[in-house]
């Protein structure tokens, strides 16, 4: 199932490592767009017209929490039957995620395609309705917000998408793309101030003023991603969820966008949730990293710690699989090759969801009890019954009989 | 004698009403038996067109192929369609990025392999079926005896790529061309496929041309690496020389701009400015000049030639100084 979606995206022949669920992303954009466009500007908020940092400024790196996600679940019903549609089961896309994001930090979310990263990001922003759980944003429980209050809260949480071309309306000029969100949130306070703000926005993402009257197709991929970033910044958000922000871009251009994101964060005090399948990208940009497997977090640690001492068997395998552009490192890289296919999120394994592929799986607990994500010290969290034993070398790796999964199962 | 010798290969696409477009220009490289050669470069740099030209798979109309491609001494570019098909079946195998579109959706995977075995290795249906199951086993498809009767859509992407490799290997080719074979796959599946490929080529002494945009993939796999930009090779070296000391400003720029897993958090990246579309024609000067930090006047007016320098081939007027060329590595 996951590999199928990946292949569909590749049909666009972008020659990049971007292999994510484009279809799902497009849905999100339309929702976001309709939300912004359909709203009549209820100008309760006052536009400052400046690019100054939001209220979170100055707290960078502290323990001040901006977002708390508790036991978040997003289950998609599987419909069968044409005339009499019935629910034949659920895709457990996100199935019990707990995490916190501190003000001013970058939280990186990694995992292979289909593990639920995008759905988690969209659920957090309520672009998709969570099946269960709670989302607290800056001390407000946003999971229960409705209508106008929900709409207003969205100003502070914005999203950047993988494919800038499909997330930007081709018929809208850059000016109208940027003004749309500002208007929806009552931030366009007169022609001159708005104009100044637009120029400032473009400047902050490294585009010239002349870009305002151009259309998305007139730009290169990297420039389009800059427009997407400017659109997010236009409403002065606190949190930006960036879903695969560089995976559709050429390698030589990825660094431009990564550097821009970092620079904007420092200048504006932004908080980021960066979602990516590329571990090197996530490791580079994130303060803390969460690793997802089949709808839940299996490990969470600081970026450097995750690299230096991965504890969950899946994280170990994932890190060991990443090629490094250095032959000396490559010649010595010890790989933990996984066997078999990724199980379907519609039919996840019992107990530890990784047990069907885990080279450290034990006869007790693994296939019966679902391990909790627990703190093993210093904020390093792991969901594995045997994390300490594996770390201490008390149990060792063994062969795994590969299990295949029917992609449509 | 080299197994494959590509000399001055060029491909020009001509379509009515548009200007001719040179996708590949003056590309030369050779592959020895058992050797793994990399072609790296970003999208649009001409990697796939190069491989399609070698295989004779470009459309006859609209694509003008020049230069020469000799395989074990035989010129491939002048062969008839039938002779080429024979060659492809017997000596040359190919694995593409998207396994689903290279497999026939309505034929079982077993039949797709036995067809090749019957046609090119003269096996009977019965022999072919036994051999097909063996091949599937060798590429790591679990339970091949049962899987052999399944259709491509019944397998995951990683398993389909294994099937494609089995088909490519069915006729025991001397040369395998893999064009972004893992780009559509997740990284743990990529690791499986790459380790399978390198195991198979070393066991059978098959030569491999590995085409990828991922410098990490070539660093571990290839003996020789060709870096392409705008349809031309700009640097060629043995992998250690290339990565330890990249001399072409483009290669060097790429290595400085990609995040490495083993670099500490916060290690700055140095991007290459502009994008691939900021280029000038190679006829006029260096196509990389608009993006190159080393560009001088000569770069805009004189096309650089590919020349031997510092134990490698370089196409550059002002290569990165040896002292600066050492790429900042891990800690
Ligand atoms: N709107 C949807 N309806 C049904 N299933 C969905 C929908 N969106 C995503 N999924 C499924 O949920 C799982 C997680 O998808 P996603 O969050 O896109 O993963 P990732 O971003 O990690 O690749 C996948 O199996 C995907 O097919
Ligand atoms: N059949 C074709 N007709 C016209 N142009 C083509 C054709 N195939 C490829 N090209 C162009 O040739 C260039 C090189 O393409 P390709 O070899 O596919 O690049 P890559 O390095 O990404 O594999 C690109 O600019 C591409 O658009
Ligand atoms: S709980 Fe068991 S199966 Fe799961 S990761 Fe730990 S050892 Fe492996
Ligand atoms: S020839 Fe000039 S422009 Fe081209 S890569 Fe070398 S220094 Fe740069
Ligand atoms: Mg996604
Ligand atoms: Mg290609």
PDB file of N, CA and C in Angstrom, chain A residues 404 406, chain B residues 107-110 112 146-155:
ATOM      1  N   UNK A 404       5.619 -11.260   4.008  1.00  0.00           N
ATOM      2  CA  UNK A 404       5.170 -10.352   2.955  1.00  0.00           C
ATOM      3  C   UNK A 404       3.785  -9.827   3.268  1.00  0.00           C
ATOM      4  N   UNK A 406       0.424  -8.103   1.427  1.00  0.00           N
ATOM      5  CA  UNK A 406      -0.282  -7.759   0.210  1.00  0.00           C
ATOM      6  C   UNK A 406      -0.546  -6.248   0.217  1.00  0.00           C
TER       7      UNK A 406
ATOM      8  N   UNK B 107       0.241 -10.292 -16.436  1.00  0.00           N
ATOM      9  CA  UNK B 107       0.958 -11.568 -16.556  1.00  0.00           C
ATOM     10  C   UNK B 107       1.631 -11.864 -15.222  1.00  0.00           C
ATOM     11  N   UNK B 108       1.569 -13.111 -14.795  1.00  0.00           N
ATOM     12  CA  UNK B 108       2.180 -13.458 -13.505  1.00  0.00           C
ATOM     13  C   UNK B 108       3.687 -13.212 -13.576  1.00  0.00           C
ATOM     14  N   UNK B 109       4.267 -12.969 -12.413  1.00  0.00           N
ATOM     15  CA  UNK B 109       5.695 -12.667 -12.415  1.00  0.00           C
ATOM     16  C   UNK B 109       6.493 -13.870 -12.912  1.00  0.00           C
ATOM     17  N   UNK B 110       6.006 -15.069 -12.608  1.00  0.00           N
ATOM     18  CA  UNK B 110       6.697 -16.272 -13.057  1.00  0.00           C
ATOM     19  C   UNK B 110       6.784 -16.316 -14.574  1.00  0.00           C
ATOM     20  N   UNK B 112       6.612 -13.886 -16.632  1.00  0.00           N
ATOM     21  CA  UNK B 112       7.455 -12.816 -17.178  1.00  0.00           C
ATOM     22  C   UNK B 112       8.920 -13.218 -17.151  1.00  0.00           C
ATOM     23  N   UNK B 146       5.391 -20.241  -4.274  1.00  0.00           N
ATOM     24  CA  UNK B 146       4.002 -19.803  -4.273  1.00  0.00           C
ATOM     25  C   UNK B 146       3.859 -18.440  -4.972  1.00  0.00           C
ATOM     26  N   UNK B 147       4.822 -17.581  -4.711  1.00  0.00           N
ATOM     27  CA  UNK B 147       4.769 -16.209  -5.245  1.00  0.00           C
ATOM     28  C   UNK B 147       4.856 -16.163  -6.762  1.00  0.00           C
ATOM     29  N   UNK B 148       5.458 -17.194  -7.334  1.00  0.00           N
ATOM     30  CA  UNK B 148       5.719 -17.218  -8.767  1.00  0.00           C
ATOM     31  C   UNK B 148       4.430 -17.050  -9.589  1.00  0.00           C
ATOM     32  N   UNK B 149       3.303 -17.448  -9.018  1.00  0.00           N
ATOM     33  CA  UNK B 149       2.041 -17.345  -9.748  1.00  0.00           C
ATOM     34  C   UNK B 149       1.244 -16.090  -9.404  1.00  0.00           C
ATOM     35  N   UNK B 150       1.883 -15.150  -8.732  1.00  0.00           N
ATOM     36  CA  UNK B 150       1.179 -13.918  -8.394  1.00  0.00           C
ATOM     37  C   UNK B 150       1.420 -12.839  -9.445  1.00  0.00           C
ATOM     38  N   UNK B 151       0.564 -11.820  -9.377  1.00  0.00           N
ATOM     39  CA  UNK B 151       0.678 -10.697 -10.315  1.00  0.00           C
ATOM     40  C   UNK B 151       1.420  -9.540  -9.640  1.00  0.00           C
ATOM     41  N   UNK B 152       2.026  -8.660 -10.450  1.00  0.00           N
ATOM     42  CA  UNK B 152       2.829  -7.567  -9.867  1.00  0.00           C
ATOM     43  C   UNK B 152       2.100  -6.773  -8.786  1.00  0.00           C
ATOM     44  N   UNK B 153       0.802  -6.510  -8.978  1.00  0.00           N
ATOM     45  CA  UNK B 153       0.107  -5.658  -8.000  1.00  0.00           C
ATOM     46  C   UNK B 153      -0.045  -6.343  -6.646  1.00  0.00           C
ATOM     47  N   UNK B 154       0.219  -7.629  -6.607  1.00  0.00           N
ATOM     48  CA  UNK B 154       0.098  -8.342  -5.333  1.00  0.00           C
ATOM     49  C   UNK B 154       1.361  -8.229  -4.476  1.00  0.00           C
ATOM     50  N   UNK B 155       2.352  -7.534  -5.013  1.00  0.00           N
ATOM     51  CA  UNK B 155       3.609  -7.394  -4.277  1.00  0.00           C
ATOM     52  C   UNK B 155       3.847  -5.945  -3.880  1.00  0.00           C
TER      53      UNK B 155
END
